[in-house]
Every structure is written in structure tokens, then in C-alpha cells.
Short mmCIF file of C-alpha atoms in Angstrom, two decimals:
data_model
loop_
_atom_site.label_atom_id
_atom_site.label_comp_id
_atom_site.label_asym_id
_atom_site.label_seq_id
_atom_site.Cartn_x
_atom_site.Cartn_y
_atom_site.Cartn_z
CA MET A 1 2.73 -43.94 39.14
CA GLU A 2 5.34 -42.07 40.80
CA GLN A 3 7.96 -44.28 39.73
CA LYS A 4 6.78 -44.19 36.22
CA ASN A 5 7.00 -40.82 36.13
CA GLN A 6 10.43 -40.70 37.45
CA SER A 7 11.62 -43.29 34.78
CA GLN A 8 10.10 -41.01 32.09
CA GLN A 9 12.03 -37.94 33.10
CA ALA A 10 15.35 -39.83 33.27
CA ASP A 11 14.26 -41.11 29.57
CA THR A 12 15.99 -38.20 27.78
CA GLU A 13 15.50 -39.84 24.20
CA TYR A 14 11.65 -40.31 24.92
CA SER A 15 11.90 -43.97 24.34
CA ARG A 16 8.84 -44.90 26.30
CA CYS A 17 6.77 -42.05 25.75
CA ALA A 18 5.96 -39.26 23.46
CA VAL A 19 8.31 -36.31 22.49
CA PRO A 20 6.93 -33.22 24.19
CA LEU A 21 6.16 -30.13 21.79
CA SER A 22 8.76 -28.19 23.48
CA GLU A 23 11.65 -30.74 22.40
CA ARG A 24 10.43 -30.66 18.81
CA LYS A 25 12.94 -29.66 16.08
CA SER A 26 13.21 -27.62 12.93
CA TYR A 27 13.24 -28.85 9.39
CA PHE A 28 16.71 -28.01 9.13
CA SER A 29 17.78 -29.99 12.14
CA LEU A 30 15.89 -32.96 10.97
CA THR A 31 16.97 -32.86 7.52
CA ILE A 32 20.62 -32.88 8.62
CA ILE A 33 19.87 -35.98 10.85
CA TRP A 34 17.72 -38.01 8.19
CA THR A 35 19.96 -36.99 5.33
CA GLY A 36 23.10 -38.16 7.17
CA PHE A 37 21.35 -41.31 7.84
CA VAL A 38 20.48 -41.69 4.11
CA PHE A 39 23.75 -41.03 3.09
CA VAL A 40 25.30 -44.31 3.09
CA ILE A 41 28.30 -46.15 1.31
CA THR A 42 25.97 -49.22 0.72
CA SER A 43 23.68 -47.28 -1.35
CA MET A 44 26.50 -46.53 -3.60
CA MET A 45 27.52 -50.51 -3.30
CA ALA A 46 23.74 -50.85 -4.53
CA GLY A 47 24.29 -48.43 -7.76
CA GLY A 48 27.37 -50.87 -8.39
CA GLY A 49 25.35 -53.55 -8.29
CA LEU A 50 22.66 -52.08 -10.73
CA ALA A 51 25.35 -51.03 -12.94
CA ALA A 52 26.32 -55.05 -13.24
CA GLY A 53 22.88 -55.79 -14.86
CA LEU A 54 21.30 -52.50 -16.25
CA ASP A 55 22.22 -49.72 -18.82
CA PHE A 56 22.25 -46.16 -17.54
CA LYS A 57 18.82 -45.56 -18.51
CA GLY A 58 17.51 -48.65 -16.80
CA ILE A 59 19.43 -47.56 -13.54
CA ILE A 60 17.89 -44.08 -13.73
CA ILE A 61 14.05 -45.49 -13.91
CA ALA A 62 15.05 -48.27 -11.27
CA THR A 63 16.36 -45.59 -8.96
CA LEU A 64 13.79 -43.30 -9.35
CA GLY A 65 10.93 -45.85 -9.30
CA GLY A 66 12.44 -47.25 -6.08
CA ASN A 67 12.73 -43.95 -4.30
CA ILE A 68 9.35 -42.81 -5.37
CA PHE A 69 8.13 -46.07 -3.41
CA LEU A 70 10.39 -45.48 -0.68
CA SER A 71 9.14 -41.72 -0.43
CA ILE A 72 5.39 -42.59 -0.11
CA ILE A 73 6.05 -45.00 2.71
CA ALA A 74 8.40 -42.76 4.62
CA VAL A 75 5.93 -39.63 4.12
CA LEU A 76 3.03 -41.68 5.62
CA ILE A 77 5.00 -42.65 8.61
CA SER A 78 6.54 -39.56 9.07
CA ILE A 79 3.16 -38.12 9.47
CA ILE A 80 2.00 -40.91 11.84
CA ALA A 81 5.11 -40.10 14.02
CA CYS A 82 5.14 -36.25 14.07
CA LYS A 83 1.29 -36.37 15.04
CA THR A 84 1.92 -39.01 18.01
CA GLY A 85 5.50 -38.32 18.92
CA LEU A 86 5.85 -42.00 19.37
CA THR A 87 9.02 -44.06 18.30
CA PHE A 88 8.23 -47.19 15.81
CA ALA A 89 8.36 -49.38 18.70
CA LEU A 90 5.64 -47.59 20.58
CA LEU A 91 3.40 -47.26 17.35
CA THR A 92 3.19 -50.99 17.05
CA ARG A 93 1.46 -51.43 20.35
CA TYR A 94 -1.77 -49.76 18.51
CA SER A 95 -1.76 -52.72 16.32
CA PHE A 96 0.04 -55.71 17.75
CA GLY A 97 -0.73 -55.01 21.38
CA SER A 98 1.64 -54.45 24.13
CA SER A 99 3.31 -57.90 24.45
CA GLY A 100 2.81 -58.52 20.48
CA SER A 101 4.64 -54.99 20.17
CA LYS A 102 7.64 -56.28 21.63
CA ALA A 103 7.84 -59.13 19.46
CA ALA A 104 7.15 -57.25 16.22
CA SER A 105 9.77 -54.26 17.22
CA ILE A 106 12.48 -57.09 17.82
CA PHE A 107 12.58 -57.84 14.10
CA VAL A 108 13.51 -54.22 13.21
CA PRO A 109 16.42 -54.09 15.56
CA VAL A 110 17.66 -57.76 14.32
CA VAL A 111 17.81 -56.38 10.77
CA ASN A 112 19.22 -53.10 11.66
CA PHE A 113 21.85 -54.95 13.37
CA GLY A 114 22.67 -56.78 10.23
CA TRP A 115 22.90 -53.36 8.35
CA TYR A 116 24.90 -52.07 11.13
CA THR A 117 27.45 -54.57 10.94
CA ILE A 118 27.65 -54.87 7.02
CA GLN A 119 28.51 -51.20 7.17
CA ALA A 120 31.05 -51.36 10.04
CA ALA A 121 32.75 -54.55 8.11
CA THR A 122 32.58 -52.38 4.89
CA TYR A 123 34.52 -49.77 6.52
CA GLY A 124 36.86 -51.88 8.21
CA HIS A 125 37.68 -53.87 4.90
CA PHE A 126 38.63 -50.60 3.24
CA VAL A 127 40.83 -48.94 6.05
CA ALA A 128 42.54 -52.55 5.74
CA GLN A 129 42.73 -52.20 2.13
CA VAL A 130 44.30 -48.78 2.32
CA PHE A 131 47.22 -49.67 4.79
CA HIS A 132 47.71 -53.07 3.39
CA PHE A 133 46.93 -55.03 6.62
CA GLY A 134 46.64 -58.58 6.12
CA TRP A 135 43.47 -60.82 7.01
CA VAL A 136 44.22 -60.43 10.69
CA GLY A 137 44.51 -56.79 10.55
CA GLU A 138 41.27 -56.52 8.53
CA GLY A 139 39.51 -58.56 11.08
CA ILE A 140 40.90 -56.01 13.93
CA CYS A 141 39.79 -53.03 11.62
CA MET A 142 36.15 -54.16 11.15
CA ALA A 143 35.68 -55.04 15.17
CA VAL A 144 37.00 -51.88 16.14
CA SER A 145 34.87 -50.05 13.41
CA ALA A 146 31.61 -51.59 14.82
CA ILE A 147 32.73 -50.44 18.20
CA VAL A 148 33.80 -46.91 17.68
CA MET A 149 30.62 -46.28 15.20
CA GLY A 150 28.10 -46.68 18.20
CA ILE A 151 29.82 -44.11 20.26
CA PHE A 152 27.67 -41.20 18.92
CA SER A 153 24.55 -43.42 19.52
CA MET A 154 25.09 -43.39 23.07
CA PHE A 155 24.53 -39.75 23.33
CA GLY A 156 21.33 -39.62 21.42
CA ILE A 157 19.77 -37.64 18.72
CA GLN A 158 21.43 -34.36 19.31
CA ALA A 159 24.82 -35.95 19.03
CA ILE A 160 23.78 -37.66 15.63
CA ALA A 161 22.68 -34.04 14.28
CA ILE A 162 26.08 -32.72 15.38
CA LEU A 163 27.69 -35.59 13.31
CA GLY A 164 25.66 -34.67 10.38
CA TYR A 165 26.35 -31.16 10.19
CA ILE A 166 30.04 -32.12 10.09
CA ALA A 167 29.73 -35.01 7.75
CA ILE A 168 27.14 -34.13 5.12
CA PRO A 169 29.09 -31.39 3.06
CA ALA A 170 32.20 -33.67 2.80
CA ILE A 171 29.94 -36.55 1.47
CA VAL A 172 28.16 -34.35 -1.12
CA PHE A 173 31.23 -32.99 -2.25
CA LEU A 174 33.16 -36.24 -2.54
CA SER A 175 30.35 -38.23 -4.19
CA ILE A 176 29.73 -35.70 -6.77
CA ALA A 177 33.52 -35.56 -7.27
CA THR A 178 33.78 -39.44 -7.52
CA ALA A 179 31.07 -39.31 -10.37
CA MET A 180 32.82 -36.53 -12.06
CA ARG A 181 36.16 -38.41 -12.18
CA SER A 182 34.41 -41.51 -13.20
CA LEU A 183 32.69 -39.61 -16.13
CA GLY A 184 36.21 -38.43 -17.23
CA VAL A 185 37.48 -42.13 -17.20
CA ILE A 186 34.65 -43.31 -19.47
CA GLY A 187 34.51 -40.47 -21.77
CA GLY A 188 31.67 -38.32 -20.73
CA VAL A 189 27.74 -38.45 -20.42
CA GLU A 190 27.54 -39.76 -24.05
CA ALA A 191 29.49 -42.88 -23.15
CA LEU A 192 27.79 -43.17 -20.04
CA PHE A 193 24.58 -43.76 -21.85
CA SER A 194 26.04 -46.06 -24.19
CA TYR A 195 27.07 -48.39 -21.74
CA VAL A 196 25.93 -52.13 -22.09
CA PRO A 197 25.89 -54.45 -18.94
CA SER A 198 27.70 -57.55 -18.92
CA ALA A 199 24.65 -59.34 -17.58
CA ASN A 200 20.70 -58.68 -17.73
CA MET A 201 18.80 -57.84 -14.71
CA PRO A 202 15.17 -57.51 -15.03
CA LEU A 203 13.99 -53.86 -14.23
CA PHE A 204 11.69 -55.14 -11.65
CA SER A 205 14.82 -56.85 -9.65
CA GLY A 206 16.38 -53.44 -10.06
CA ILE A 207 13.57 -51.44 -8.67
CA THR A 208 13.17 -54.22 -5.67
CA ALA A 209 17.06 -53.66 -4.80
CA VAL A 210 16.66 -49.95 -4.71
CA ILE A 211 13.56 -50.46 -2.35
CA GLY A 212 15.59 -52.75 -0.57
CA THR A 213 18.38 -50.20 0.25
CA TRP A 214 16.06 -48.17 2.83
CA VAL A 215 12.55 -49.70 2.85
CA LEU A 216 13.41 -50.92 6.61
CA SER A 217 14.27 -47.27 7.62
CA THR A 218 11.57 -45.42 5.64
CA ALA A 219 8.82 -48.26 7.31
CA THR A 220 10.13 -48.06 10.64
CA CYS A 221 13.27 -46.41 11.76
CA ILE A 222 12.23 -43.15 10.12
CA ALA A 223 9.49 -42.95 12.91
CA ASP A 224 12.23 -42.55 15.43
CA ILE A 225 13.40 -39.20 13.76
CA MET A 226 10.35 -37.65 12.28
CA ARG A 227 8.63 -38.05 15.86
CA TYR A 228 10.62 -34.97 16.65
CA ALA A 229 9.05 -32.89 13.72
CA LYS A 230 7.31 -29.55 14.97
CA ASP A 231 4.47 -30.09 12.40
CA THR A 232 3.78 -32.43 9.67
CA LYS A 233 5.09 -30.19 6.87
CA THR A 234 8.49 -30.16 8.55
CA ALA A 235 8.45 -33.97 8.62
CA VAL A 236 7.33 -34.59 5.17
CA SER A 237 9.69 -31.94 3.70
CA ALA A 238 12.87 -33.43 5.54
CA THR A 239 11.83 -36.99 4.57
CA LEU A 240 11.65 -36.02 0.77
CA THR A 241 15.07 -34.02 1.10
CA GLY A 242 16.86 -37.04 2.29
CA LEU A 243 15.08 -39.79 -0.13
CA LEU A 244 14.69 -37.73 -3.30
CA GLY A 245 17.69 -35.89 -2.89
CA GLY A 246 20.09 -38.07 -0.65
CA ASN A 247 19.73 -41.74 -1.71
CA ILE A 248 19.29 -40.74 -5.27
CA LEU A 249 22.62 -39.15 -5.47
CA MET A 250 24.28 -42.16 -3.72
CA ILE A 251 22.91 -44.70 -5.91
CA ILE A 252 23.49 -42.78 -9.18
CA CYS A 253 27.35 -41.86 -8.08
CA GLY A 254 27.86 -45.31 -7.13
CA ALA A 255 26.50 -46.63 -10.48
CA ILE A 256 28.54 -44.07 -12.48
CA ALA A 257 31.59 -45.03 -10.69
CA ALA A 258 31.29 -48.87 -11.30
CA ILE A 259 30.53 -48.54 -14.87
CA ALA A 260 33.73 -46.34 -15.35
CA MET A 261 35.72 -48.94 -13.24
CA GLN A 262 33.98 -51.99 -14.44
CA ASN A 263 33.88 -53.13 -11.20
CA SER A 264 30.83 -53.33 -8.34
CA ASP A 265 33.24 -53.56 -5.36
CA LEU A 266 33.20 -49.85 -4.19
CA THR A 267 36.52 -50.33 -2.14
CA VAL A 268 38.39 -51.45 -5.31
CA ILE A 269 36.65 -48.38 -7.39
CA LEU A 270 37.94 -45.77 -4.64
CA LEU A 271 41.33 -46.93 -4.44
CA SER A 272 41.79 -47.35 -8.11
CA PHE A 273 41.51 -43.54 -8.40
CA GLY A 274 44.50 -43.23 -6.22
CA LEU A 275 42.67 -40.57 -4.22
CA VAL A 276 43.40 -42.52 -0.76
CA ILE A 277 42.58 -39.71 1.52
CA PRO A 278 39.69 -38.14 -0.08
CA SER A 279 38.43 -41.89 -0.37
CA LEU A 280 38.83 -42.51 3.30
CA ILE A 281 37.30 -39.43 4.21
CA LEU A 282 34.08 -40.32 1.97
CA MET A 283 33.84 -43.56 3.62
CA THR A 284 34.25 -42.34 7.20
CA THR A 285 31.91 -39.57 7.08
CA ASN A 286 29.32 -41.35 5.03
CA ILE A 287 29.36 -44.49 7.16
CA PHE A 288 29.56 -43.05 10.53
CA THR A 289 26.52 -40.89 10.13
CA THR A 290 24.39 -43.64 9.06
CA ASN A 291 25.74 -46.16 11.52
CA ALA A 292 25.11 -43.60 14.36
CA ALA A 293 21.63 -43.00 13.28
CA ASN A 294 20.82 -46.88 12.71
CA LEU A 295 22.04 -48.24 16.01
CA TYR A 296 19.94 -45.38 17.97
CA SER A 297 16.95 -46.54 16.27
CA THR A 298 17.89 -50.32 17.32
CA SER A 299 18.33 -49.17 21.23
CA LEU A 300 15.03 -47.70 21.18
CA ASN A 301 13.44 -50.82 19.69
CA LEU A 302 15.04 -52.97 22.13
CA SER A 303 14.17 -50.77 25.16
CA ASN A 304 10.63 -51.36 23.99
CA ALA A 305 11.27 -55.08 23.72
CA PHE A 306 13.36 -55.77 27.17
CA LYS A 307 12.74 -52.74 29.32
CA MET A 308 16.49 -52.51 29.71
CA GLU A 309 18.54 -49.16 30.00
CA ARG A 310 19.39 -48.01 26.49
CA LYS A 311 23.08 -47.48 27.01
CA LYS A 312 23.65 -50.97 28.60
CA MET A 313 21.70 -52.41 25.54
CA LEU A 314 24.01 -50.54 23.25
CA ALA A 315 27.28 -52.08 24.99
CA ILE A 316 26.00 -55.41 24.35
CA LEU A 317 24.87 -54.66 20.59
CA LEU A 318 28.35 -52.96 20.02
CA ALA A 319 30.44 -56.10 21.42
CA LEU A 320 28.04 -58.52 19.09
CA SER A 321 28.49 -56.55 16.22
CA ALA A 322 32.40 -56.77 16.68
CA VAL A 323 32.32 -60.19 16.52
CA ALA A 324 29.54 -60.46 13.70
CA THR A 325 31.84 -58.25 11.34
CA LEU A 326 34.48 -61.10 11.26
CA THR A 327 32.19 -63.12 8.94
CA ARG A 328 32.91 -60.67 6.23
CA PRO A 329 29.48 -59.45 5.27
CA TYR A 330 30.79 -56.82 3.08
CA GLU A 331 30.63 -58.86 -0.08
CA ILE A 332 28.33 -57.66 -2.91
CA GLY A 333 26.57 -60.95 -3.17
CA PHE A 334 25.80 -60.95 0.34
CA LEU A 335 24.53 -57.24 0.18
CA PHE A 336 21.99 -57.95 -2.82
CA SER A 337 20.68 -61.05 -1.16
CA PHE A 338 20.01 -59.03 1.90
CA LEU A 339 18.41 -56.13 0.12
CA ASN A 340 16.20 -58.32 -2.08
CA ILE A 341 15.04 -60.23 1.40
CA LEU A 342 14.22 -56.87 3.04
CA GLY A 343 12.45 -55.59 -0.32
CA THR A 344 10.13 -58.55 -0.03
CA VAL A 345 9.55 -59.16 3.85
CA VAL A 346 9.30 -55.51 5.24
CA PRO A 347 6.59 -53.81 3.00
CA PRO A 348 3.81 -55.96 4.40
CA LEU A 349 4.81 -54.41 7.69
CA SER A 350 4.20 -51.05 6.50
CA GLY A 351 1.14 -51.87 5.08
CA ILE A 352 -0.10 -52.86 8.52
CA ILE A 353 1.03 -50.13 10.28
CA LEU A 354 -0.39 -47.46 7.58
CA ALA A 355 -3.79 -49.31 7.58
CA ASP A 356 -4.22 -49.36 11.26
CA TYR A 357 -3.71 -45.65 11.63
CA PHE A 358 -5.50 -44.15 8.55
CA LEU A 359 -8.41 -46.91 7.99
CA VAL A 360 -8.67 -48.65 11.00
CA HIS A 361 -8.16 -45.74 13.54
CA LYS A 362 -9.48 -43.05 11.07
CA GLY A 363 -6.08 -41.12 11.17
CA ARG A 364 -6.17 -40.58 14.92
CA TYR A 365 -4.85 -42.62 17.82
CA GLU A 366 -5.92 -42.30 21.56
CA GLU A 367 -3.22 -40.66 23.52
CA PHE A 368 -0.29 -42.90 24.48
CA ASP A 369 -0.40 -42.08 28.33
CA LYS A 370 -4.12 -42.52 28.28
CA ALA A 371 -4.49 -45.63 26.10
CA SER A 372 -4.83 -49.19 27.25
CA PHE A 373 -3.75 -52.06 25.20
CA ARG A 374 -4.29 -55.69 24.76
CA LYS A 375 -1.33 -57.94 25.35
CA TRP A 376 -1.67 -59.76 21.77
CA ASN A 377 -3.47 -59.10 18.50
CA PRO A 378 -3.20 -62.12 16.28
CA VAL A 379 -4.27 -60.01 12.96
CA PRO A 380 -1.35 -58.52 12.13
CA TRP A 381 0.78 -61.62 12.44
CA ILE A 382 -1.55 -63.56 10.26
CA THR A 383 -1.51 -60.63 8.12
CA TRP A 384 2.27 -60.48 7.60
CA ALA A 385 2.61 -64.07 7.07
CA VAL A 386 -0.05 -64.33 4.41
CA CYS A 387 1.52 -61.30 2.54
CA ILE A 388 5.22 -62.99 2.52
CA ALA A 389 3.75 -66.14 0.98
CA ALA A 390 1.29 -64.37 -1.33
CA VAL A 391 4.35 -62.30 -2.43
CA TYR A 392 6.40 -65.13 -3.34
CA ILE A 393 3.52 -66.95 -5.16
CA ILE A 394 2.32 -63.87 -7.14
CA PRO A 395 4.28 -63.97 -10.48
CA LEU A 396 3.10 -60.63 -11.50
CA GLY A 397 4.13 -56.98 -10.53
CA LEU A 398 6.42 -55.51 -7.98
CA PRO A 399 6.90 -57.73 -4.85
CA SER A 400 7.44 -54.90 -2.78
CA LEU A 401 4.37 -52.90 -3.71
CA ASN A 402 2.22 -56.09 -3.81
CA GLY A 403 3.30 -56.74 -0.22
CA MET A 404 2.40 -53.27 1.01
CA ILE A 405 -0.85 -53.21 -0.51
CA LEU A 406 -1.64 -56.71 0.47
CA GLY A 407 -0.74 -55.87 3.98
CA GLY A 408 -2.99 -52.83 4.21
CA ILE A 409 -6.39 -54.61 2.48
CA ILE A 410 -5.91 -58.16 4.39
CA TYR A 411 -5.33 -56.28 7.78
CA THR A 412 -8.20 -53.77 7.31
CA VAL A 413 -10.66 -56.66 6.31
CA LEU A 414 -9.63 -59.00 8.95
CA MET A 415 -9.93 -56.19 11.68
CA ALA A 416 -13.26 -55.45 10.07
CA VAL A 417 -14.42 -59.03 10.44
CA THR A 418 -12.98 -60.20 13.61
CA ASN A 419 -13.46 -56.64 15.47
CA LYS A 420 -10.09 -57.36 17.03
CA GLN A 421 -8.54 -54.35 18.35
CA ALA A 422 -5.36 -53.63 20.27
CA VAL A 423 -6.24 -50.69 22.26
CA GLY A 424 -9.65 -49.95 23.87
CA ASN A 425 -11.49 -49.62 26.94
CA LEU A 426 -11.78 -53.22 27.49
CA ALA A 427 -8.33 -54.01 26.78
CA GLU A 428 -5.49 -55.09 29.29
CA GLU A 429 -2.60 -52.90 29.92
CA ALA A 430 0.99 -54.81 30.21
#
């Protein structure tokens, strides 16, 4: 017990225990961290992808619809995180069990690792284009970007907040400036609404792509940030500011730029304006804030899965990401395939976590330090597998919404029928 307490005292990021009330943060601080996370160049790229298949009215509908869906998930997960003070990885112990949680929480960093690598590669590709490096130079830029972006993650959530204070004003100004410059190119707002895309994208596909931009983070990573909230009002307000303000701004600005330049490759668009230095500042501040928070969340999940010291795990991840960028995953086709997979696979997990807290446990978890957990609970795994299959079979509705609702319903029913519990008096603590 003494060794466990010493370990928790050394864990300044509270990766294996609840965040104490004395360490909770204000609305402004959390908004800076979360909005910096949400302000990401890949959201602008997603806006460019929407412009390839939707008119501007359709883009607005898809963006609003997707972000409202994301906000519902994010708010509910934030409330749970705030009330418990726990990371997403620790929250999954209540539904998946102690060993099951390790398996479930590996899924999150694996996907986050992909996200991190895509964004590092995008930035390295951009720098190589600016300075006219060849393919070898581009590879070096991408690998170095993956390593440098992880430095802020090493120093924890306080360093990420400081980065956000510096970067967010620049991101907002330059994103809006890019959109305004684009409007001037196409001839104003009237021309924007007269835009006709070259291809036809179903509106539901557009909404699913928007959901895919942040469904993983709103279902999982946001808990790692909002566990620091002083109260649920602070958590909810910060969450909505980031999504309904930040993500909508990024997607719409990216779409306007793509419409103006008739190209969904954001690197080409920014360089086409001839504003090399502002574009470089936009890309740097935009990607660095998101990737720092991204890798921070990944390290917390892997700390739960492998019980390895967080900074050692970060060093391994940075090396792997540097190598993975050489596959050049920044291409828009790869990105949209990735987003659509996320938009289908992750929502059932959200439904399971939300149903476990609000329905199975009636909105109250036993304190983490006092709870004892079974090693495995098969119910969430069965639920997740059934939901993914059902989403691909059901031809109607929005796949993301179907997955989340089915996840919540099936999990709740199976838990009631089997009376399986991952936490309780008879449980075995791992």
C-alpha cells in the first residue's frame, strides 16, 4: 500500500488515480486546452473534402449536424470525467473490468497514434513544399516533425495550456484571414452559395465525415482534459466552446478555401495564396496544439495498459511515429477513409460508456480508490462487435448515431439479463 501511495504521489499527471479537487482548473484554462486540441489542420482538410461533393449549403448542414452530434457525446463524457476525476482509461474499468480496460484502452492510443502521424506528416509535407525540398527532404521534415511535436506532451497538461495561450489567437486570425482571402478570389458570399461541386456526396456521408473528425476525441480523449474541471458547468461550457466554436470554424474555413481554389489539398491552397510565412505560422500553431494534447492522451491510456512510466512510453511513440510518417499518410483519400472508419467504429464505444454510467450505475460510480474490479466483463465486447456489424448491415439513418444508440441499448439490456458487473463487492481487483 505504501508503494502504491508513493507511485501516485510521483504521478503528477494523475494517470492512475482521480484528479484531486485542489488541482482542478478554471473554464478559461480548460477552454484554451480543449480549443487548442480542436483547432487542427485536418478539420480544415475535411472541410476541403466536403467541398468536393457538397454545395456550400450542404457543407453548413453537414458541419452543424456533425458537430451537434459530437457535442452531445462530448458533454456527457465530460460530465462523467468531471464527477469522477478519472482518465478515459480508468473509466473503462467500470464497464470492461481491470484487464478488459487495458485491452479496450489500447484501441484509443492506436487510433490516436494514427491521427498524430497523419498530422505530423501533413506538417512535414507542408514545410518541404515551402522550401522546395525533394522527396528525401520531405521524409526528413515529416520524421523530425513527429519528434518535435511530442516535446510539449512530455511536460504535461500545464505545458499544453501554455502552448494554447500562444497559438490560439494566431490560429483564429489566420483561419479567418484565409477564408476572407478565399471569398475575394471567388467573388463574395453570393458566389460561394452558387458553388456547384464536381461530384455528388450524400449528405449523410458528409455528416459522418464531420463526426469522424472528432468522434474519437469526444468519446475518449476529452475525459483526459475535463477531469480537471472544477464543476460540471465548467466542463460543459469549455466542451461546447471548443466544438461549436473551434471545430465549426476550422471546417467552414477549409471548405471556403477549397471552393475558391478548386483544390482540397490544403498545402497547395495555402501556398497558392502566396502568403508563405502566415501559412507556415498557421500550420505550425494549428498542428502543434492538437498533436501535443493528442499524444498526452495517448500516453495516459498506455500508462493504464502497460503500467510503463509515461515519458518512456512517449519516447517510444515518437520514434514509431517518425518512421510511420514516411508512408506519407497526409493524402486526402487516406484521410477521408480514416475518418469514415472512425465515424463508424467509435460511436458504439461511446454508447457503452454512457450507458454504463447513466443507466447501469444510475449516474454514480463507486470511488476509484475504494472500488474493486473484476478482471473481465464480456458484455461490452459482445456489444461493440454486434454494433459494428449492425451499423454496416442497417441501410437507413446515420451510421454514427445508429452505433451509439445501439451500443447503449444492447449494453444495458445484456447487463440486466446477465447481471454481469465489472465492479462490486465480489469483484477481484487486478
